[in-house]
Each structure stands twice: as C-alpha cells, then as structure tokens.
Amino acid sequence: MGWSSYSMQVYTDNGKWITAQQIVAQSDAMHAKLQPYGYDRINVDAGWNSGVDDYGRPVPDAQLYPQGLKNVIDHVHRNGQKFGLYFIPGISAEVYEAAKPIYGASGCTTHDIVRQPLQQADYWKIGYRIDFGNPCAQKYIDSIVDLIASWGVDFVKFDSVTPGSGVSDLSLDARDDVAAWSQALARHKIWFELSWAVDINYADYWKKYADGWRVDWDVECYCAGEALTTWDNVARLFPRLGDWWRNAGPGGWNDLDSLNVGNGTMDGLTRDERRTATTLWAISAAPMYIGNDMTKLDSFGLSLLTNREVIAVDQAGIPARPVSLSGKQQVWYALNADGTYTVALFNLGRTESDVTVRWSDIGLDGTASVRDLWAGKNLGRFDTRFVAEDVPIHGVRLLKVTPERKAQVSVNDDSLRMSYDGEWTRNGGTEVAPTDQDLTVSVTEQPGQTPNPPTTGRTVTLNDNDPGIVYTGSWGYSSGRGLGDHNDDVHYAEVDGTSFQYTFQGTGIDYVTETHESQGLADIYLDDAFVKTVDTSLPAGAERGVQQVVYSVTGLPSGSHTLRVVKKSGAFMLLDKLVVTLDSLLSTGSAAFNRAEPADISLRILRDPGELLSIGHAGEDLRTGTDYTVSGDTVTIRQEFLATLPVGDAALTFRFAGDHRGDIHATTQDGASVSFAFTGSGVAWISAKGPDQGEVDVYVDGKMAKRVDTHSASRVSGQKLFSADGLRDGEHTLKLVKVSGDLMRNDVVQYTVTPAERGASAAPPA
C-alpha cells in the first residue's frame, strides 16, 4: 500500500515532475492522511537518474535532487515509509561501449557482459541484452543493487519485462534479467515488482522470482491535464483477472497498476466508478498504490482509501474469482480464512441493474448473514441468495457473507485454503480434461413446438455486438457501412494491446473479420495459451476482404473454451462475427410442449447412462430426480414440471457430472498430500475415481481415519470418497495422502459450519 509517481508524471506531461520537493511533499501528505491506514511506500518511477558513475551504475539526477537522492530517501524513512526506484532490463549502448570496470569484480568490464551478436533488451530499444552466461553479468547487477541498498531503497519496479510488455513471441526475453535482479535484491530483502502486462504463460516463473507482477497495460489514459485514467482502462481488468486470479497469493501478487480514485477533478472516473475500481483492487488482493497528487485528495477519495473494512479485504490476501465473465452483471467472491465470504456485485453495464448472488454459485448451501462493507451496515439473513437492487451504472456492492450454523461450504481444489505438499499439477500433464458440460434446451410457450437441442456439427453465429463477447480497452462500433459485414456492423480497436474474448461450449470456433491495408497483426489465445499470430493486413491498394476467416480451430475437447484476440499492430483491429461449433450431447427431442394437454418429453443422452446430475432453470439447480426419470440413455421430463416455469424463463439446463468448477489437482508422487483446516462439525472429501488411481490415506486432526480406494474401471467425478460427521464443534484439519496408483486427484472438500467459523474477517491495519 502506498503511492507511485508515474500517473502524475503522465498527467503533468513532465517526466521530470519527480523533484525532491515533490517527493517530500507526497511523503508528508501520506504521513498525515493515509499512513494510519497502512499506506507506507513512496515509489519513484522513470526519469530519476541521469548518467552513470565510473562503474556503469546509474546516478541520480543532480537537478532533480540537488542535495542528493539519499537525502530524499532519508526524509521518507523518517516518516516511517519505504522508498522505491525504477529500472529496466539490459545495459545502455553508452555503458557497453565505454567498457567500464564492474565494481568489486576484478577483470570484469561492462563491455564483456553484453550478448553477441548485439540484441535488443527492452521494448523501447534503449539498451542491449546482457549475457548472463558470463559470471561478470551477475556481479554487475549485484553492484547496482548493493549501491541502491546503501541509499536505503526498499522496492524496485522492473519495467519492460518480456515475455509481456507487448512482446510475447520471445524476440525479446528478459527472464534472465529477472532472475539476476531477483537474486541480487533478495540479499537485501528489497521488494521486486515486474511490469508491464507480463505473459500469463510464464506465471510460475514470475512467481518464483518476484513479489508482484503487472497483469495488464498502463492504467493511465495519457490525456495530460485532463484525467489520470478512464473507465475503459479499469473495465478491461475484469477479464484479465478472470485469467490471473489463481496465480496470486502469499509469495506473489497481481498488480493492477496505480489506483487513481483520490480526486474527482483529476481521476477521469465518476464516483461510482471510483468505488468500483477501489473494490476491484481490494478483492484482487492487489497492491494498493494510488497515483493521485496526495496533497490534493478530496473527501470522497479519502473515504474510499481509508475504509478499514475494505482495506481488510485487500490485506487478507485472498484474490477473488468470478462466478462468470459472460455478462455485464458480475459476481466475484473469495472464501476467507475465517470461513466468511467476500462478495462483490459489479454492474458493468450502461443502465442501472439488479445484481444477484446465489449461495450455490459460491459454494454455500444454507442460510447466511450479509453485511455491506461500503455502507458499513448489516443487511440481515438470507436463505439462498442476495439481490443488490438498482446497482448504479459501473457501480458495485461489496459484501461480507457469513454462513450460519449447519450451513455447508464446498471448497474447490484451487482455493488458497487448500495446502498442497509435494508435486501437484492443476489440469496439466497426465491430468484428464474437465468433463463439466452445460446444455440449455429452449422450450417455447406455444403448443405444438418441439425442443431443438444441438446435433452433430451444428454451428451458431454470433454478431460482434453479442452480449457474451467481452471487449477490453477502448473499442468503437460502426454500423451501416455497406461493405458486406455480417449484419452490416463491426467493432473496431485502434490501440495495441486492446482485446476481446468469448467463452463458449463447443468443439470449435472461427474468428471472422475484415482484411485491409489499414490492419495488422493479432495474437490468438485459446484457453489462456498463446496459439499464433494472424495477419489481417493486405498490400496497399488491394481490395478489401469482407467476412474473412482469419483463425479457425476444430476438434477441441467437448466442453468450455475461451478465445481471446489481442491487437498487436496496424491502425485497426476489427471483429465482425464468431462462428461456434457446438457440442454434440443430445439427440433431437420428442413430444410437443403444450400447457393445455401436458405430455412428457424424452431426450436421449449420447454419453454414459446415469450421468445427469440436475435440472434447473435460470441457472439455479432444482429438485434432482423429482421431475424426471433416467432409463438407460433416455431422460424423460414431466411436462407438468415444465408448466411451472414462469413465462419468459422456459429453459432447461442439463448439467452433467464432472469436476467441480471444471478443474482438478493431481499428483503422481506417493506421499504427496493436501491439507485443509476448517472450523465445523463435519467434513467430506469429494473427488474423482479412475482406472489410474489407487489408495489414499485420510487423516482427521492428525489421526488416521480411513484408507480410501479411489480406483474404478472408468473415470467418474463428484464421488463422496470420505465423510466424518459428529465432530466436536471447533477447529479441525483434514489431510489426504497419496499411497498408490498412478494418480491421486483432489477436487472438493465440503464442511459443515459451526458458530466459531463465523468470526469477523481479518482486522485492518492499525
């Protein structure tokens, strides 16, 4: 928690805004206004140095800091704060050519440590890539870090980190720099933050070497004197965090860049948007570095930044996950260490809207009490859901949800409350792909109609304005172009790094757009993995290409997939339509839906018999087995049940048994274990069985409770493998240890809440 200078440097359009006078003023303002609430870091961004010393190490700018930068750092420290500086990978051409001796490394020069042939080291082509195969290279980085440590530096922001920073094709690669700086900084316990928009495919690498990493592009709008940021630059973080949330936690944090919410005349956001941004940073357990001029914070900005209950959410360090990213009304939640939930209800749409959280969507079965953290008041007890009414445009409600006695909580395998020991993977290597399948069969209100579920090879075309497509960054919309576009409209982006994504149930998808000389390259990601770069450009003067399939994939495993396309170059990137190839799960239904003369509807399942788990409407599970029967591969649904569906809500959801939330952890290592601590009176372990699985030892409170055989002839999910009821009310630990078999899989732990599990969330900083 603290402050970073870059937003003000951009806002003032003065890269040299960071004078000694300014930094001292910001430090004093923080000390007076924000430090009692936990803000205690002052970070100075690019432009602080000018030239190098006799050993090729950066020298503070004497004009900015006439009494020395250390004098400024000492003032910050006297205020009880920490101080940070900015660096980038590589070594400048001037230092390379000067062949300066490296401090403390006899016989080493700055000329020796540059990779040959010369290679670019950073996004802006400032310096050359260092050859870390030469031991002198690490000694050079050590010499820089030893120097800044002697000044009292506590934090380093390392910018232009690749893969990332707009370049992920490994033509730039700063991973060796990251490892070298990490090693040098660790000796002095200096915090190490990576920037910007680092590639998620290397998330494990970033977490190994750094304390935090920027997950997206700059939040600043680069509109000097007008605003610090824009709503679009905040909104684009939602889908990005949908990818990144599970990579953060103790040991490394998702960085969302500066939180610019402190002054309404400066931020570029409405009051509701300022509260929403603060909420997103808090529920993401992101570093809360503000970017405003702290000498000019307004009362509303201060109320946002000093709300102790919201700060406690951030400092609890449990990143929230989305229930779904498919709509404009989104529910994000985190299960806290004390058994409470943090729940944020966002309205990202253009009109006021109700936003609903169903307890079943967050893993809760039972009654819960609700507290509004922004309003600071308790709202009462709710049985199955909570509805936030009339959430403003781009607004939010932030809740603490406390399960009542005897409620059951289901905890997924990727929760931070699961503690893994040994070598585990999540849906990787030898792990079986998720098997969750959702299928909606539309049923009309008119007699004589027949349900029409998907059949083999059926495709669905989505226009560019389909509400399920999530646009991040700044996008425009153009209609009536008369050029042959699908539905005569397109979405278009002009800024590199802008993206769209779409999550679909199916086996394939086509990205259809326009090709033209004004367009360029786009990076394609499928299920978070980089696939390829496609070229949508044409030679100058070439005829425009309309409704061109520039990327197509088929034969995907049946299930949920996400396509993301990121603008890389060119004046424009367009989206015209997407064409999805649907899963083939059911045959054509039989019997008509007629409320006047009810009749049963039968549907054949083209999967193993008996896998139907539940039938629901409007996304909510209803009574399992009461209103249908399963015989062989046929499900027969009572039409009287269909008649109970309200007008406008006539849709059945078939949910097939599979891994909870579509993921699972697995280990091949005998002796590997997973532990879960809870406060309750009962616990159950629910996971998969399979032909590649064996025995697992189950311990409760350190004592062997049972050896469970998880072997079966075929892969089945959602099996209750162990349960223990009637435990004394209080704290307990469940531990599962792999004994035999090729794999052990862990999916869900479910426990029954007792009053002790209903305590307050972690206290905010004093």
PDB file of N, CA, C and O in Angstrom, residues 271-300:
ATOM      1  N   ARG A 271     -18.007   8.942  -9.433  1.00  0.00           N
ATOM      2  CA  ARG A 271     -17.906   8.448  -8.065  1.00  0.00           C
ATOM      3  C   ARG A 271     -18.144   6.940  -7.994  1.00  0.00           C
ATOM      4  O   ARG A 271     -17.453   6.218  -7.274  1.00  0.00           O
ATOM      5  N   ASP A 272     -19.162   6.470  -8.726  1.00  0.00           N
ATOM      6  CA  ASP A 272     -19.432   5.027  -8.725  1.00  0.00           C
ATOM      7  C   ASP A 272     -18.258   4.255  -9.316  1.00  0.00           C
ATOM      8  O   ASP A 272     -17.898   3.176  -8.823  1.00  0.00           O
ATOM      9  N   GLU A 273     -17.661   4.786 -10.372  1.00  0.00           N
ATOM     10  CA  GLU A 273     -16.510   4.114 -10.981  1.00  0.00           C
ATOM     11  C   GLU A 273     -15.298   4.124 -10.054  1.00  0.00           C
ATOM     12  O   GLU A 273     -14.524   3.163 -10.021  1.00  0.00           O
ATOM     13  N   ARG A 274     -15.133   5.194  -9.298  1.00  0.00           N
ATOM     14  CA  ARG A 274     -14.024   5.250  -8.332  1.00  0.00           C
ATOM     15  C   ARG A 274     -14.211   4.178  -7.250  1.00  0.00           C
ATOM     16  O   ARG A 274     -13.256   3.500  -6.859  1.00  0.00           O
ATOM     17  N   ARG A 275     -15.451   4.019  -6.767  1.00  0.00           N
ATOM     18  CA  ARG A 275     -15.717   2.987  -5.768  1.00  0.00           C
ATOM     19  C   ARG A 275     -15.534   1.590  -6.366  1.00  0.00           C
ATOM     20  O   ARG A 275     -15.004   0.684  -5.704  1.00  0.00           O
ATOM     21  N   THR A 276     -15.953   1.409  -7.603  1.00  0.00           N
ATOM     22  CA  THR A 276     -15.795   0.111  -8.261  1.00  0.00           C
ATOM     23  C   THR A 276     -14.323  -0.235  -8.435  1.00  0.00           C
ATOM     24  O   THR A 276     -13.904  -1.377  -8.203  1.00  0.00           O
ATOM     25  N   ALA A 277     -13.519   0.730  -8.868  1.00  0.00           N
ATOM     26  CA  ALA A 277     -12.084   0.474  -9.032  1.00  0.00           C
ATOM     27  C   ALA A 277     -11.456   0.092  -7.694  1.00  0.00           C
ATOM     28  O   ALA A 277     -10.693  -0.883  -7.608  1.00  0.00           O
ATOM     29  N   THR A 278     -11.767   0.822  -6.644  1.00  0.00           N
ATOM     30  CA  THR A 278     -11.213   0.509  -5.324  1.00  0.00           C
ATOM     31  C   THR A 278     -11.610  -0.895  -4.896  1.00  0.00           C
ATOM     32  O   THR A 278     -10.805  -1.653  -4.341  1.00  0.00           O
ATOM     33  N   THR A 279     -12.852  -1.268  -5.173  1.00  0.00           N
ATOM     34  CA  THR A 279     -13.330  -2.607  -4.837  1.00  0.00           C
ATOM     35  C   THR A 279     -12.568  -3.672  -5.610  1.00  0.00           C
ATOM     36  O   THR A 279     -12.176  -4.707  -5.047  1.00  0.00           O
ATOM     37  N   LEU A 280     -12.358  -3.436  -6.900  1.00  0.00           N
ATOM     38  CA  LEU A 280     -11.658  -4.431  -7.717  1.00  0.00           C
ATOM     39  C   LEU A 280     -10.234  -4.641  -7.213  1.00  0.00           C
ATOM     40  O   LEU A 280      -9.767  -5.786  -7.122  1.00  0.00           O
ATOM     41  N   TRP A 281      -9.526  -3.566  -6.899  1.00  0.00           N
ATOM     42  CA  TRP A 281      -8.175  -3.688  -6.338  1.00  0.00           C
ATOM     43  C   TRP A 281      -8.224  -4.481  -5.022  1.00  0.00           C
ATOM     44  O   TRP A 281      -7.403  -5.349  -4.787  1.00  0.00           O
ATOM     45  N   ALA A 282      -9.211  -4.166  -4.177  1.00  0.00           N
ATOM     46  CA  ALA A 282      -9.279  -4.797  -2.852  1.00  0.00           C
ATOM     47  C   ALA A 282      -9.579  -6.286  -2.958  1.00  0.00           C
ATOM     48  O   ALA A 282      -8.897  -7.109  -2.333  1.00  0.00           O
ATOM     49  N   ILE A 283     -10.594  -6.674  -3.742  1.00  0.00           N
ATOM     50  CA  ILE A 283     -10.952  -8.097  -3.804  1.00  0.00           C
ATOM     51  C   ILE A 283      -9.897  -8.899  -4.549  1.00  0.00           C
ATOM     52  O   ILE A 283      -9.835 -10.127  -4.405  1.00  0.00           O
ATOM     53  N   SER A 284      -9.044  -8.234  -5.327  1.00  0.00           N
ATOM     54  CA  SER A 284      -7.974  -8.930  -6.051  1.00  0.00           C
ATOM     55  C   SER A 284      -6.714  -9.066  -5.210  1.00  0.00           C
ATOM     56  O   SER A 284      -5.724  -9.640  -5.673  1.00  0.00           O
ATOM     57  N   ALA A 285      -6.735  -8.555  -3.990  1.00  0.00           N
ATOM     58  CA  ALA A 285      -5.546  -8.550  -3.128  1.00  0.00           C
ATOM     59  C   ALA A 285      -4.377  -7.932  -3.877  1.00  0.00           C
ATOM     60  O   ALA A 285      -3.243  -8.411  -3.806  1.00  0.00           O
ATOM     61  N   ALA A 286      -4.660  -6.868  -4.604  1.00  0.00           N
ATOM     62  CA  ALA A 286      -3.642  -6.188  -5.404  1.00  0.00           C
ATOM     63  C   ALA A 286      -2.945  -5.121  -4.567  1.00  0.00           C
ATOM     64  O   ALA A 286      -3.535  -4.559  -3.639  1.00  0.00           O
ATOM     65  N   PRO A 287      -1.670  -4.826  -4.875  1.00  0.00           N
ATOM     66  CA  PRO A 287      -1.019  -3.686  -4.227  1.00  0.00           C
ATOM     67  C   PRO A 287      -1.856  -2.422  -4.439  1.00  0.00           C
ATOM     68  O   PRO A 287      -2.216  -2.105  -5.568  1.00  0.00           O
ATOM     69  N   MET A 288      -2.163  -1.729  -3.375  1.00  0.00           N
ATOM     70  CA  MET A 288      -2.987  -0.518  -3.474  1.00  0.00           C
ATOM     71  C   MET A 288      -2.070   0.698  -3.502  1.00  0.00           C
ATOM     72  O   MET A 288      -1.852   1.366  -2.490  1.00  0.00           O
ATOM     73  N   TYR A 289      -1.515   0.942  -4.685  1.00  0.00           N
ATOM     74  CA  TYR A 289      -0.674   2.119  -4.910  1.00  0.00           C
ATOM     75  C   TYR A 289      -1.515   3.174  -5.597  1.00  0.00           C
ATOM     76  O   TYR A 289      -1.984   2.964  -6.716  1.00  0.00           O
ATOM     77  N   ILE A 290      -1.739   4.296  -4.935  1.00  0.00           N
ATOM     78  CA  ILE A 290      -2.525   5.352  -5.555  1.00  0.00           C
ATOM     79  C   ILE A 290      -1.624   6.192  -6.449  1.00  0.00           C
ATOM     80  O   ILE A 290      -0.404   6.219  -6.282  1.00  0.00           O
ATOM     81  N   GLY A 291      -2.244   6.880  -7.416  1.00  0.00           N
ATOM     82  CA  GLY A 291      -1.480   7.675  -8.368  1.00  0.00           C
ATOM     83  C   GLY A 291      -1.767   9.155  -8.310  1.00  0.00           C
ATOM     84  O   GLY A 291      -1.138   9.942  -9.013  1.00  0.00           O
ATOM     85  N   ASN A 292      -2.737   9.553  -7.473  1.00  0.00           N
ATOM     86  CA  ASN A 292      -3.090  10.970  -7.367  1.00  0.00           C
ATOM     87  C   ASN A 292      -2.007  11.782  -6.669  1.00  0.00           C
ATOM     88  O   ASN A 292      -1.159  11.242  -5.964  1.00  0.00           O
ATOM     89  N   ASP A 293      -2.081  13.082  -6.832  1.00  0.00           N
ATOM     90  CA  ASP A 293      -1.318  14.015  -6.009  1.00  0.00           C
ATOM     91  C   ASP A 293      -1.919  13.964  -4.607  1.00  0.00           C
ATOM     92  O   ASP A 293      -3.052  14.396  -4.382  1.00  0.00           O
ATOM     93  N   MET A 294      -1.175  13.391  -3.668  1.00  0.00           N
ATOM     94  CA  MET A 294      -1.735  13.189  -2.328  1.00  0.00           C
ATOM     95  C   MET A 294      -1.945  14.489  -1.569  1.00  0.00           C
ATOM     96  O   MET A 294      -2.626  14.498  -0.535  1.00  0.00           O
ATOM     97  N   THR A 295      -1.392  15.581  -2.042  1.00  0.00           N
ATOM     98  CA  THR A 295      -1.647  16.861  -1.384  1.00  0.00           C
ATOM     99  C   THR A 295      -3.015  17.418  -1.773  1.00  0.00           C
ATOM    100  O   THR A 295      -3.460  18.418  -1.209  1.00  0.00           O
ATOM    101  N   LYS A 296      -3.713  16.751  -2.732  1.00  0.00           N
ATOM    102  CA  LYS A 296      -4.979  17.274  -3.248  1.00  0.00           C
ATOM    103  C   LYS A 296      -6.093  16.222  -3.223  1.00  0.00           C
ATOM    104  O   LYS A 296      -6.981  16.238  -4.073  1.00  0.00           O
ATOM    105  N   LEU A 297      -6.068  15.299  -2.290  1.00  0.00           N
ATOM    106  CA  LEU A 297      -7.130  14.302  -2.185  1.00  0.00           C
ATOM    107  C   LEU A 297      -8.421  14.966  -1.731  1.00  0.00           C
ATOM    108  O   LEU A 297      -8.419  15.827  -0.857  1.00  0.00           O
ATOM    109  N   ASP A 298      -9.555  14.566  -2.335  1.00  0.00           N
ATOM    110  CA  ASP A 298     -10.832  15.127  -1.896  1.00  0.00           C
ATOM    111  C   ASP A 298     -11.455  14.214  -0.833  1.00  0.00           C
ATOM    112  O   ASP A 298     -10.977  13.113  -0.546  1.00  0.00           O
ATOM    113  N   SER A 299     -12.545  14.661  -0.232  1.00  0.00           N
ATOM    114  CA  SER A 299     -13.136  13.937   0.897  1.00  0.00           C
ATOM    115  C   SER A 299     -13.665  12.568   0.468  1.00  0.00           C
ATOM    116  O   SER A 299     -13.542  11.584   1.213  1.00  0.00           O
ATOM    117  N   PHE A 300     -14.250  12.494  -0.724  1.00  0.00           N
ATOM    118  CA  PHE A 300     -14.769  11.204  -1.183  1.00  0.00           C
ATOM    119  C   PHE A 300     -13.619  10.241  -1.455  1.00  0.00           C
ATOM    120  O   PHE A 300     -13.686   9.061  -1.093  1.00  0.00           O
TER     121      PHE A 300
END
